[in-house]
Structures are given as C-alpha cells and as structure tokens.
PDB file of C-alpha atoms and ligand atoms in Angstrom:
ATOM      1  CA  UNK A   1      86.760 117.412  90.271  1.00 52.00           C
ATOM      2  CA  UNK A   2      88.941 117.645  87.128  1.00 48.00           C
ATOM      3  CA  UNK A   3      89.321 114.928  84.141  1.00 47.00           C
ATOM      4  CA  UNK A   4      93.233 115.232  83.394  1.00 45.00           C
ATOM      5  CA  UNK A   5      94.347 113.720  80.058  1.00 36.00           C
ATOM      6  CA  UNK A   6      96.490 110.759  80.801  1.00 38.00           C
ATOM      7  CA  UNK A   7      97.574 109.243  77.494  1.00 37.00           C
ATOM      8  CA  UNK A   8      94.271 108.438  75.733  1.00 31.00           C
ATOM      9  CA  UNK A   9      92.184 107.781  78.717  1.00 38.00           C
ATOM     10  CA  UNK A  10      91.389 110.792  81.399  1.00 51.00           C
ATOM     11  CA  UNK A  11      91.698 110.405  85.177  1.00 61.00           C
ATOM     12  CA  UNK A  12      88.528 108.723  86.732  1.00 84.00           C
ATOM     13  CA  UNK A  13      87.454 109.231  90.037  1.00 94.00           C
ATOM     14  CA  UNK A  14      87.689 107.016  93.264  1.00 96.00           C
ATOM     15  CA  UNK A  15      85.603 106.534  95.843  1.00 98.00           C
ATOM     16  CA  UNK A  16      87.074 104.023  98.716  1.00 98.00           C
ATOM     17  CA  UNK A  17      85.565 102.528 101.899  1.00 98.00           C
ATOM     18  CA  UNK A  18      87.947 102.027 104.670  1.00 98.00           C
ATOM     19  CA  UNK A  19      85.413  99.984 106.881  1.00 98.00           C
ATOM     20  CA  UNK A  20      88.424 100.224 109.794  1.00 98.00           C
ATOM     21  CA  UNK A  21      88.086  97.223 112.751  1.00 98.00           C
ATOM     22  CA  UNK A  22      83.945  96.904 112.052  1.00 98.00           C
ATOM     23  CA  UNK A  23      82.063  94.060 110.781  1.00 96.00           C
ATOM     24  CA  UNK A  24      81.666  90.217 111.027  1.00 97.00           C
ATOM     25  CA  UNK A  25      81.008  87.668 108.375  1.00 98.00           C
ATOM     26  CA  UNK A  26      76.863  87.950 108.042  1.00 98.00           C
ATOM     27  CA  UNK A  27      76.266  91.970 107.885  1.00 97.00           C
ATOM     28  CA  UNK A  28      79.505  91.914 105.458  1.00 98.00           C
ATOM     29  CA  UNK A  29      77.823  89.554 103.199  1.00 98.00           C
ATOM     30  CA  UNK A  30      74.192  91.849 103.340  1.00 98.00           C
ATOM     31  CA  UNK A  31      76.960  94.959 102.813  1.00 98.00           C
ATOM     32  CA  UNK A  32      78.756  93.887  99.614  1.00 98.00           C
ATOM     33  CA  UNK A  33      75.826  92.317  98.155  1.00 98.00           C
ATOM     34  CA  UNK A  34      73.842  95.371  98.448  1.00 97.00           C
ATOM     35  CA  UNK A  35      77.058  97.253  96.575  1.00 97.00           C
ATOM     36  CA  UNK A  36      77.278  94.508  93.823  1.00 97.00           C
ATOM     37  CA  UNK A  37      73.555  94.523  93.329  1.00 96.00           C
ATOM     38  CA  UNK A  38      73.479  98.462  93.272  1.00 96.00           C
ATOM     39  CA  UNK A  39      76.393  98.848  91.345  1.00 95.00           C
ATOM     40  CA  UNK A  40      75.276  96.560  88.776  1.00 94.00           C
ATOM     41  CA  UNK A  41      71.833  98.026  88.137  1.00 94.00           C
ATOM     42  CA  UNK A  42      73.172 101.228  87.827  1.00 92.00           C
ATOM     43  CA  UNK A  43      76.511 100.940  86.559  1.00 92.00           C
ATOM     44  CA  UNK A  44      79.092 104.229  87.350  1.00 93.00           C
ATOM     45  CA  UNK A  45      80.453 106.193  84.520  1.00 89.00           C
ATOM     46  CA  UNK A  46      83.912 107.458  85.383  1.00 91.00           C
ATOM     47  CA  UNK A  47      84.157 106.144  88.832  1.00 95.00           C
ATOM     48  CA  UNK A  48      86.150 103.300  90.738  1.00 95.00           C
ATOM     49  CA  UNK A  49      84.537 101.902  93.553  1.00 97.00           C
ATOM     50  CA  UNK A  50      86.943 100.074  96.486  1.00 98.00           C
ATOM     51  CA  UNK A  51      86.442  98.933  99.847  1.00 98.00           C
ATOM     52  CA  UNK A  52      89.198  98.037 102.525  1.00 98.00           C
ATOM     53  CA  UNK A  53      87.433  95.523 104.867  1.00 98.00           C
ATOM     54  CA  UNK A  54      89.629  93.918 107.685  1.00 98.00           C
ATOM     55  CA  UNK A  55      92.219  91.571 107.040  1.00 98.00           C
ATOM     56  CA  UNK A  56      90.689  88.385 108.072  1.00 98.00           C
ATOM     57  CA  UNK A  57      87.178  89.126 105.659  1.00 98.00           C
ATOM     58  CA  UNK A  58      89.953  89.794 102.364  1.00 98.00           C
ATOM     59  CA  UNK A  59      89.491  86.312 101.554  1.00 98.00           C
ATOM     60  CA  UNK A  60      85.539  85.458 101.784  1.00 98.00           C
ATOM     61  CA  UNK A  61      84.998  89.105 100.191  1.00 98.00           C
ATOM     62  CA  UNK A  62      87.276  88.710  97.242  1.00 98.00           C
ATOM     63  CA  UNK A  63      85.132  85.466  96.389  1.00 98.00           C
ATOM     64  CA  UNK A  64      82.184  87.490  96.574  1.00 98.00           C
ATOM     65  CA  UNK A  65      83.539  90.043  94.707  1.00 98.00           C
ATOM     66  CA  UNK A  66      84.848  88.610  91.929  1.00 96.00           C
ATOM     67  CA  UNK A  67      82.839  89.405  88.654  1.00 93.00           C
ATOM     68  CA  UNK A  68      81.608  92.459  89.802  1.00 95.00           C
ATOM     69  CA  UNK A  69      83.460  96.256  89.166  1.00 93.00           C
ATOM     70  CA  UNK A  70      84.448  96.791  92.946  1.00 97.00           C
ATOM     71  CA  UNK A  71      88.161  96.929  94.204  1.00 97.00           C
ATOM     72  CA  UNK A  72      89.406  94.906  97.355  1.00 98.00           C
ATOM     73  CA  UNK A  73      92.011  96.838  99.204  1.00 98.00           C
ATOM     74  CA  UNK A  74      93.530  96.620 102.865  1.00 98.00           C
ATOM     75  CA  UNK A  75      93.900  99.029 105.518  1.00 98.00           C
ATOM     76  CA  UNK A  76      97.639  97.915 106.449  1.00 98.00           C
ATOM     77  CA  UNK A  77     100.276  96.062 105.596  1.00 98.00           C
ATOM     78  CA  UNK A  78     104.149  95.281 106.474  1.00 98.00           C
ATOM     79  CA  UNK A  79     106.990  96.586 104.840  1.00 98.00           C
ATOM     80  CA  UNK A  80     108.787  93.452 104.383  1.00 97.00           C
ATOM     81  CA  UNK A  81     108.403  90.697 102.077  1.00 96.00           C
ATOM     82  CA  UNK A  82     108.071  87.752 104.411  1.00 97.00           C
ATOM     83  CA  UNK A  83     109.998  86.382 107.847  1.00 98.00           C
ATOM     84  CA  UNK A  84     109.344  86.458 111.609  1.00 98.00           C
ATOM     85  CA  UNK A  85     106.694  89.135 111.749  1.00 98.00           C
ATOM     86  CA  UNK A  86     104.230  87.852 113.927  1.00 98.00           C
ATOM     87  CA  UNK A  87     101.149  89.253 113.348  1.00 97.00           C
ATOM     88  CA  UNK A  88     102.007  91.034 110.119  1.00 98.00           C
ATOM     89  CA  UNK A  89     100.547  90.638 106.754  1.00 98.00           C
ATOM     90  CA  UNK A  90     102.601  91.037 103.487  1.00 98.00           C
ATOM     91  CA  UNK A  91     102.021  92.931 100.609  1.00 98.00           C
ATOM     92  CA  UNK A  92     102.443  89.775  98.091  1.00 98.00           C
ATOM     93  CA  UNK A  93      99.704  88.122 101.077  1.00 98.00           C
ATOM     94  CA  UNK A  94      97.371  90.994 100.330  1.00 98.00           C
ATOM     95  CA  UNK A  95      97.741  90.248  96.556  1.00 98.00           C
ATOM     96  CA  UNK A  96      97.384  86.471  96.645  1.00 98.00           C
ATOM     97  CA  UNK A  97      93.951  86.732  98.341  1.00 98.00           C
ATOM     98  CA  UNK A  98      92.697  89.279  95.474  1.00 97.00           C
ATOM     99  CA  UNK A  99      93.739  92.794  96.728  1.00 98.00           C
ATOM    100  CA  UNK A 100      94.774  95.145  94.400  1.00 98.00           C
ATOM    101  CA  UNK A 101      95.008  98.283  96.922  1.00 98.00           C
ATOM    102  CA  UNK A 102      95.861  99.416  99.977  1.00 98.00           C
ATOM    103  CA  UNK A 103      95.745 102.045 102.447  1.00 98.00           C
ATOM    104  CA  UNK A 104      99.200 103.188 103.568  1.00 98.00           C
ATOM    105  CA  UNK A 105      99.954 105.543 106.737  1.00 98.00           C
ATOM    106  CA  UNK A 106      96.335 106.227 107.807  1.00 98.00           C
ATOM    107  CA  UNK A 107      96.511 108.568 110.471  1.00 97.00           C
ATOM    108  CA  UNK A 108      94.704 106.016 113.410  1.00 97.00           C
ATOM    109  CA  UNK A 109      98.160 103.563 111.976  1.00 98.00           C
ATOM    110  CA  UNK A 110     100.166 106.624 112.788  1.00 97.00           C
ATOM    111  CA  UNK A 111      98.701 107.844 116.639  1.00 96.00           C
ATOM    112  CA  UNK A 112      97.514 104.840 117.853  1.00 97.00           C
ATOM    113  CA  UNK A 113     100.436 101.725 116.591  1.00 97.00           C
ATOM    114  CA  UNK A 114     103.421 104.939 115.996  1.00 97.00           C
ATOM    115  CA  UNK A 115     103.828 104.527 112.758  1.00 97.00           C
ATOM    116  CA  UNK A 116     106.629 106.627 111.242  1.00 97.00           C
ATOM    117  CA  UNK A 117     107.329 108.654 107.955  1.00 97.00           C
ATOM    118  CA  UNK A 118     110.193 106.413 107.694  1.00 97.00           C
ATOM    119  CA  UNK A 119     108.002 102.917 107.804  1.00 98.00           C
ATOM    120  CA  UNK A 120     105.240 104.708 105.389  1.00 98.00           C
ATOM    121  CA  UNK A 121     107.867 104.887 102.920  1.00 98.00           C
ATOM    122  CA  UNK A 122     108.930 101.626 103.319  1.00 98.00           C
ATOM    123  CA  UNK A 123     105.325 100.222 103.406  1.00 98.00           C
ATOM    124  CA  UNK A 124     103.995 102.266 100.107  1.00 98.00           C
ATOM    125  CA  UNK A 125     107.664 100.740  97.849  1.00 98.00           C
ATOM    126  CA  UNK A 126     106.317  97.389  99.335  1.00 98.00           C
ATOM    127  CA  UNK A 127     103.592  98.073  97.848  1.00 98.00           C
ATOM    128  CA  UNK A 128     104.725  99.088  94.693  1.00 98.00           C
ATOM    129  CA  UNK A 129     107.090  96.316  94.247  1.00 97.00           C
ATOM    130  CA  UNK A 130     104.107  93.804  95.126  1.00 97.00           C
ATOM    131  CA  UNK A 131     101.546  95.255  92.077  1.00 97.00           C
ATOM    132  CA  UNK A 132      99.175  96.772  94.789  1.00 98.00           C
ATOM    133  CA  UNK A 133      97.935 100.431  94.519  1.00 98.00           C
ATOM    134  CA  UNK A 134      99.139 102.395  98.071  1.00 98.00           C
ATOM    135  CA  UNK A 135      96.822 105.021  99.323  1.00 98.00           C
ATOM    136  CA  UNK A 136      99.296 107.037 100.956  1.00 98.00           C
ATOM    137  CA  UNK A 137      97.220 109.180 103.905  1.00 98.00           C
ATOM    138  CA  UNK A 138      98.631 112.852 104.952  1.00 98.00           C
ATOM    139  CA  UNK A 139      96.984 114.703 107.021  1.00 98.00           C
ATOM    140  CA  UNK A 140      97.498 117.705 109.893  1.00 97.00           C
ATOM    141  CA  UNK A 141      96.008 117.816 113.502  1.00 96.00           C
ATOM    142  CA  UNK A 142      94.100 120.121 115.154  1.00 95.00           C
ATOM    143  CA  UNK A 143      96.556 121.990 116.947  1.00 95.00           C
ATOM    144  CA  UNK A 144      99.069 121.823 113.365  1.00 97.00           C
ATOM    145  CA  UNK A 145      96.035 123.707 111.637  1.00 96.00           C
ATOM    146  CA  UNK A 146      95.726 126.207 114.235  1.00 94.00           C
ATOM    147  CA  UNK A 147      99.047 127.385 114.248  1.00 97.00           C
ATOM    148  CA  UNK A 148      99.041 127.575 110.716  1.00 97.00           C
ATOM    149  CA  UNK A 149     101.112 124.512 109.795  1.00 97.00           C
ATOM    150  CA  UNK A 150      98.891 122.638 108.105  1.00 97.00           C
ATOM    151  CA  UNK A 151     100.789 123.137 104.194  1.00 98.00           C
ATOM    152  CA  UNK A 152     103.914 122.249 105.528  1.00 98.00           C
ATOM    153  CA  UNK A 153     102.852 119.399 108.142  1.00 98.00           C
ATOM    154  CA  UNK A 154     101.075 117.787 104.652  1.00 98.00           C
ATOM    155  CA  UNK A 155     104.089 118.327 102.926  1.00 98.00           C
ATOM    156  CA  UNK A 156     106.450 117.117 104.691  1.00 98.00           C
ATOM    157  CA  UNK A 157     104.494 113.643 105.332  1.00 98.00           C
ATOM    158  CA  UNK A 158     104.399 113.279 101.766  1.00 98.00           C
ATOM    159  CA  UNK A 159     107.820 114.071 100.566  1.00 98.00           C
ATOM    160  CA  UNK A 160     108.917 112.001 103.250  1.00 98.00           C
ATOM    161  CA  UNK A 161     106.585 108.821 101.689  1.00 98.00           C
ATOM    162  CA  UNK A 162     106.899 109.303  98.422  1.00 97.00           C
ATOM    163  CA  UNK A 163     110.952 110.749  98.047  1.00 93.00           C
ATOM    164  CA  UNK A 164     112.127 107.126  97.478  1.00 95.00           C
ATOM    165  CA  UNK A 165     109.123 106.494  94.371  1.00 97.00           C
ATOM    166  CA  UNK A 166     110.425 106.662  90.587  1.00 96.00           C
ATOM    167  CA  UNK A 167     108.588 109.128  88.967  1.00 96.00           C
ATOM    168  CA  UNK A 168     107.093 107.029  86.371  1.00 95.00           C
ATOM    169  CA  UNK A 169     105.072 104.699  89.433  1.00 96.00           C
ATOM    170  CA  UNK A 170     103.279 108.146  90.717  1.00 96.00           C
ATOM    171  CA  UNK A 171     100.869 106.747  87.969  1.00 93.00           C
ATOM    172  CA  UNK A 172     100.203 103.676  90.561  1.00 96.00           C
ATOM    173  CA  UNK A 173      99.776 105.374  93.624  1.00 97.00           C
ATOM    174  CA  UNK A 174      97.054 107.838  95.266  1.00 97.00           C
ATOM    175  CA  UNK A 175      97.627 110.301  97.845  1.00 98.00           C
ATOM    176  CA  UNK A 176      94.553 110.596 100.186  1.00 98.00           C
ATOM    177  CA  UNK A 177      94.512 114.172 102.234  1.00 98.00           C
ATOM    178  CA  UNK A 178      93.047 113.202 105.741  1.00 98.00           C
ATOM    179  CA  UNK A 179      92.690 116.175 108.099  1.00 97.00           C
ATOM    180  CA  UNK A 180      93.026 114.358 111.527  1.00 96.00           C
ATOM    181  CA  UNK A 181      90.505 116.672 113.325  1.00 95.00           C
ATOM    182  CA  UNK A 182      87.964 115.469 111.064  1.00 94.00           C
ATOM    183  CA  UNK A 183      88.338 112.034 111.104  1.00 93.00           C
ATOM    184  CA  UNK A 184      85.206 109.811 112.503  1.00 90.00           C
ATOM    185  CA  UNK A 185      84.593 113.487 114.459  1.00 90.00           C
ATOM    186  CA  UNK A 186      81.542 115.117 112.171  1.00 88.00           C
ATOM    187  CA  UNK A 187      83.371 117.616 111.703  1.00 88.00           C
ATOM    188  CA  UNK A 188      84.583 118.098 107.948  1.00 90.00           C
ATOM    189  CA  UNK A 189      86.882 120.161 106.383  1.00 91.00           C
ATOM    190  CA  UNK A 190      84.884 123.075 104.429  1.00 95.00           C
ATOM    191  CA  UNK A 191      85.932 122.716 100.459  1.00 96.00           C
ATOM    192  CA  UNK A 192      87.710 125.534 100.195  1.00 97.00           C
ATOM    193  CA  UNK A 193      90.153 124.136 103.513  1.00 96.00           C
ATOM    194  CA  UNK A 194      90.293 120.904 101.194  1.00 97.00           C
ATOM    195  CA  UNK A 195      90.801 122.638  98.121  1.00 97.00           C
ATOM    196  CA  UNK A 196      93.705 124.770  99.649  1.00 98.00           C
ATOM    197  CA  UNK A 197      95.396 121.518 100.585  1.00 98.00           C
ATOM    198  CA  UNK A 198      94.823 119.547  97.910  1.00 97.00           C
ATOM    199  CA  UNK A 199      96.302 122.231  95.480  1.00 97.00           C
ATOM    200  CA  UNK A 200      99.225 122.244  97.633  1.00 98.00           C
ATOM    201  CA  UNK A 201      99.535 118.521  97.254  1.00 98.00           C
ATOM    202  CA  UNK A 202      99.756 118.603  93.725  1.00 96.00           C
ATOM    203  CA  UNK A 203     102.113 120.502  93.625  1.00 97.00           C
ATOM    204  CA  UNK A 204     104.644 119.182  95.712  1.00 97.00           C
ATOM    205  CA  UNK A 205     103.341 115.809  93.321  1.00 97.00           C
ATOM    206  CA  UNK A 206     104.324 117.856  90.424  1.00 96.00           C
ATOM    207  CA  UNK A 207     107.615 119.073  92.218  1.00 96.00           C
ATOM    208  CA  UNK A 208     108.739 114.735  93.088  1.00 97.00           C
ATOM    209  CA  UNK A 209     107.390 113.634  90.229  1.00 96.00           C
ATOM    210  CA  UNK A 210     106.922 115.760  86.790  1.00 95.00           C
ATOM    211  CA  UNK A 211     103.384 115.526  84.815  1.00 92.00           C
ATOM    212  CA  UNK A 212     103.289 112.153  86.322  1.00 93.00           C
ATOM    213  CA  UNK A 213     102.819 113.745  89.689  1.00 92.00           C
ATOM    214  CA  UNK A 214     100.183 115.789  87.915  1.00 90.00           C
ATOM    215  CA  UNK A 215      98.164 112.313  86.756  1.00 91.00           C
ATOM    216  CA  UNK A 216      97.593 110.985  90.649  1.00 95.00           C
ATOM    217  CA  UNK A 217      94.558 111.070  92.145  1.00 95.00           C
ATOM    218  CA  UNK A 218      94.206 113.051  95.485  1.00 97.00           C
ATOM    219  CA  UNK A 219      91.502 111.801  97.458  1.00 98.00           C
ATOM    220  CA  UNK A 220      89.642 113.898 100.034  1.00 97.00           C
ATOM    221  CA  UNK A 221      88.708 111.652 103.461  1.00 97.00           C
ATOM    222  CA  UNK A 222      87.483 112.958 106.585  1.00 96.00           C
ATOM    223  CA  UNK A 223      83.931 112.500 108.486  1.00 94.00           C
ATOM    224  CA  UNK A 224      82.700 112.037 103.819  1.00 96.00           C
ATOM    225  CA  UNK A 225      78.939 111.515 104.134  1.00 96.00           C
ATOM    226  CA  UNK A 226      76.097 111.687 101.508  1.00 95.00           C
ATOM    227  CA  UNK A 227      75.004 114.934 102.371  1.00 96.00           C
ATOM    228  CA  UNK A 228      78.479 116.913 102.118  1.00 96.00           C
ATOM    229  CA  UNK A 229      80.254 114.840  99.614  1.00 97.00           C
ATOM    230  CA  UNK A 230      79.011 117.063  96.742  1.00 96.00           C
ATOM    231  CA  UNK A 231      80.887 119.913  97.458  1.00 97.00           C
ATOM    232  CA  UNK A 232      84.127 118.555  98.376  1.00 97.00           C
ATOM    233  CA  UNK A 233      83.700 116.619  95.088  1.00 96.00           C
ATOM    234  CA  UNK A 234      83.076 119.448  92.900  1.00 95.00           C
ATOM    235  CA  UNK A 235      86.672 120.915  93.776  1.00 95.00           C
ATOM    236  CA  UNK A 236      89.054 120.994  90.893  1.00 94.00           C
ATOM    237  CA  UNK A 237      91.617 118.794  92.911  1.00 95.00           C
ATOM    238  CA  UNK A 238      89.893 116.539  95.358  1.00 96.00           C
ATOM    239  CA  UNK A 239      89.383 113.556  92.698  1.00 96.00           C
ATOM    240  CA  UNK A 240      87.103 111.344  95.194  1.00 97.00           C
ATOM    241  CA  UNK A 241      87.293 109.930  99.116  1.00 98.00           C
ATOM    242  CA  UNK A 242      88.576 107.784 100.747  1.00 98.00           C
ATOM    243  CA  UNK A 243      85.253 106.808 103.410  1.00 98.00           C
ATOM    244  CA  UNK A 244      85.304 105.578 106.831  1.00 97.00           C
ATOM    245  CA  UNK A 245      81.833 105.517 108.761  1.00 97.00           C
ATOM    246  CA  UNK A 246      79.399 106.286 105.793  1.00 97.00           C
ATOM    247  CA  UNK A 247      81.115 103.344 104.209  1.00 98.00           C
ATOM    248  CA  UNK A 248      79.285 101.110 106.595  1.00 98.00           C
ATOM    249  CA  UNK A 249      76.017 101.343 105.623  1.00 97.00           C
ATOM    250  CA  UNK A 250      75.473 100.160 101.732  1.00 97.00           C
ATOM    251  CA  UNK A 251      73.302 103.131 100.818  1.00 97.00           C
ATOM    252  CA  UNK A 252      75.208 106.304 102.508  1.00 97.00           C
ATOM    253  CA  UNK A 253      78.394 104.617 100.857  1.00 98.00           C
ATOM    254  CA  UNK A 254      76.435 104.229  97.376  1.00 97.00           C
ATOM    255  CA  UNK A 255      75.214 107.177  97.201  1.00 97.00           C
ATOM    256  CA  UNK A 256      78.411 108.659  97.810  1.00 97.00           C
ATOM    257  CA  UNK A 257      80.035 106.834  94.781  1.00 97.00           C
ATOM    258  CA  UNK A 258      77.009 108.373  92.638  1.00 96.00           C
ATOM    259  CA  UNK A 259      77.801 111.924  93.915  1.00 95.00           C
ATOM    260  CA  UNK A 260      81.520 111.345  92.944  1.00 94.00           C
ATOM    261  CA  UNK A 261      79.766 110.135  88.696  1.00 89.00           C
ATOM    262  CA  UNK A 262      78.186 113.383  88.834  1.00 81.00           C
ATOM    263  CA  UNK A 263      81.267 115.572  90.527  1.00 75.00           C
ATOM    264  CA  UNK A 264      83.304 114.123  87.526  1.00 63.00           C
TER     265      UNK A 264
HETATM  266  P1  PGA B 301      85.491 108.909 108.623  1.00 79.39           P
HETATM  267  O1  PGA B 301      86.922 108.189 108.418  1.00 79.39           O
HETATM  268  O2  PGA B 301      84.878 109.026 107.273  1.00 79.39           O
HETATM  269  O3  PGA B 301      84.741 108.022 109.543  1.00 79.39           O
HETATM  270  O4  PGA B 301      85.798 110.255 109.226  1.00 79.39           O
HETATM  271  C1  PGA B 301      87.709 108.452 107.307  1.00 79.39           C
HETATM  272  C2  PGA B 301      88.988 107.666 107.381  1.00 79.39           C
HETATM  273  O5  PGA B 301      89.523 107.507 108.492  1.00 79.39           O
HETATM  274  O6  PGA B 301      89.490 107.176 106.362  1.00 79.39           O
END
C-alpha cells in the first residue's frame, strides 16, 4: 500500500464488505455489533471501514450505525433520479436512509442482471450527482486472462465508466479491480497478478483524470480472506478490498480491516 499526499491529508485505506443477498435482521444485528464493539476498542489508524448490506437492512443498520466510524454503502442502485422503476432504488433513496457509498458495476450486476458499460456510467454520475461515493468494479474473466486480455478488458470497462466524470470528482470515487475468476471461487489473484493490474489502472486514472486520477483509491476484491489479505495489501497500488464472503463473519472481516492499518 502507498500513502499519496493529497493536499494536507494522505490517502487512507479502505476496507469494504459487500455482504451480497445474505443475512436477515437478528445475525445482522450480532454482525455489526460485533464491528462497532471491535472497532471501538481498538480504534483503526489510517483505515475506513464500510459495509454494503442489502437494500432492505440500509435502514435498521444505519440506526445502528450511527455514532460509530463505519460507512453504510449499497451494492446497487438505478441510474435515474426517480419515476416508474419498479423495483429500483435511487441514488438520493440510498442517501436519505444514511448511505454514503455504493458499489457500482459489480461483476455478479454485470453476468447475472446484463448490466452494461453504458448503464455503469450512468449509474456511477448518479452517484456523483447524489453525494454518494461509487465503487466502480472492473474486472476480466477467466478465459479474458488466458488469452492475455486482461489490461485491456480492465481498461476498457473503466474508460468506458468513468469517460463522462470531471476530473476534479476522481477525488470522490474508487475503482475496485475484481478479477471475475476469483470471485466467491477461493481462488485469488497472486499479488504480483493484482499489482500488474492495479498499476495499469492508475494509469489509465492518471491518463482521464490528471494527479486527481493519481489520488483514487484502487481497491483489490476477489475470494480477500484473513489469511491472504496481507500480501495483496502490502502492494504499492492495491489501497484496500472490497470483501464479499469473509465479510460475513465479524472476525475474518475485522481482522481484515487490521491487516489493511498495518499494510498502510
Ligand atoms: P468474495 O467476493 O470475497 O466472496 O470473492 C468479492 C466480491 O464479489 O466483491
């Protein structure tokens, strides 16, 4: 991980639980107030802590949130403002109920409901306009990596999300690098895989976006657990995860987060 100078303060680290379609309303309560508790005996230097439970929890888990030093994101949302969307959930919704993130283009939102590049762009300027924080996912397949495309599949995804982004709101938006073939599959990508793609990512950041491109936060996700998280941490441009499974269970997640204090 590398601290970057960004006007007086340096760029932290962020560690974010995407807890997917799990969980009911009793084990989440045990889950964040097992995070709070943690969190607040041993507070995290240099760290930001998030978690994107499912929409209909946003509500009962920003109450229980508020006070403590964790984020509230969401895993989706719709690119419009409001109208006859049924089903959909806004970006100004997601705000109102205490969100200040969210998770845009995650590769299950792109294979399994056909999302495009097109409606990721949309969805992470609805974001932007609305205050929230998009954590735009890129990420290759299995077959893309083998046949070497893995640079330019990445690329392209995020030129295509982020072309339509002033340069000066790169500072309130993350990029999250999510190899498909090692999502919720055990099988992660090595650092050095990560590394190669992150440094990639920066600099086609750099090449939309100036020194501002320089200043976002590229977050490594991908089958993230407390035993490999280390390494991928201690790259000099993976600045945190983005966490689906480990997430789940308070102390994998938390001791995650710690890795990410000491990466940094
Ligand atoms: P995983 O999921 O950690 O379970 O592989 C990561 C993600 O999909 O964000």
């Amino acid at each position: 991980m590398r601290l970057f100078r960004k006007g007086i303060s340096m760029r932290t680290a962020l560690v974010v639980g995407n807890w997917k379609m799990n969980g009911e309303s009793a084990a989440n309560r045990v889950l964040v107030a097992e995070l709070i508790e943690s969190l607040a005996q041993q507070p995290l230097e240099g760290v930001v802590v998030g978690i994107c439970p499912p929409s209909v929890y946003l509500s009962s888990i920003a109450e229980q949130l508020n006070g403590s030093s964790v984020a509230l994101g969401a895993q989706t949302l719709n690119e419009h403002d409001s109208g006859a969307y049924t089903g959909e959930v806004s970006a100004a919704m997601l705000r109102d109920v205490g969100c200040s993130m969210v998770i845009v283009g995650h590769s299950e939102r792109r294979s399994l409901y056909a999302e495009t590049d097109e409606q990721v762009a949309a969805k992470t300027l609805a974001a932007l306009r609305s205050g929230l924080m998009p954590l735009v996912c890129v990420g290759e397949t299995l077959a893309q990596r083998e046949s070497g495309e893995a640079l330019v599949v990445v690329a392209n995804q995020l030129r295509a999300a982020l072309s339509a982004v002033d340069a000066e709101e790169f500072e309130r938006l993350v990029v999250a690098y999510e190899p498909v073939w090692a999502i919720g599959t055990g099988k992660t990508a090595s650092p050095e895989q990560a590394q190669e793609v992150h440094a990639h990512i920066r600099a086609v950041l750099s090449e939309l976006a100036g020194v501002a491109g320089q200043r976002v936060q590229v977050l490594y996700g991908g089958s993230v657990n407390a035993a490999n998280a280390a390494e991928l941490f201690a790259m000099p441009d993976i600045d945190g995860g983005l966490i689906g499974g480990a997430s789940l269970k308070a102390n994998d997640f938390i001791a995650i987060c710690r890795t990410a204090a000491v990466a940094g």
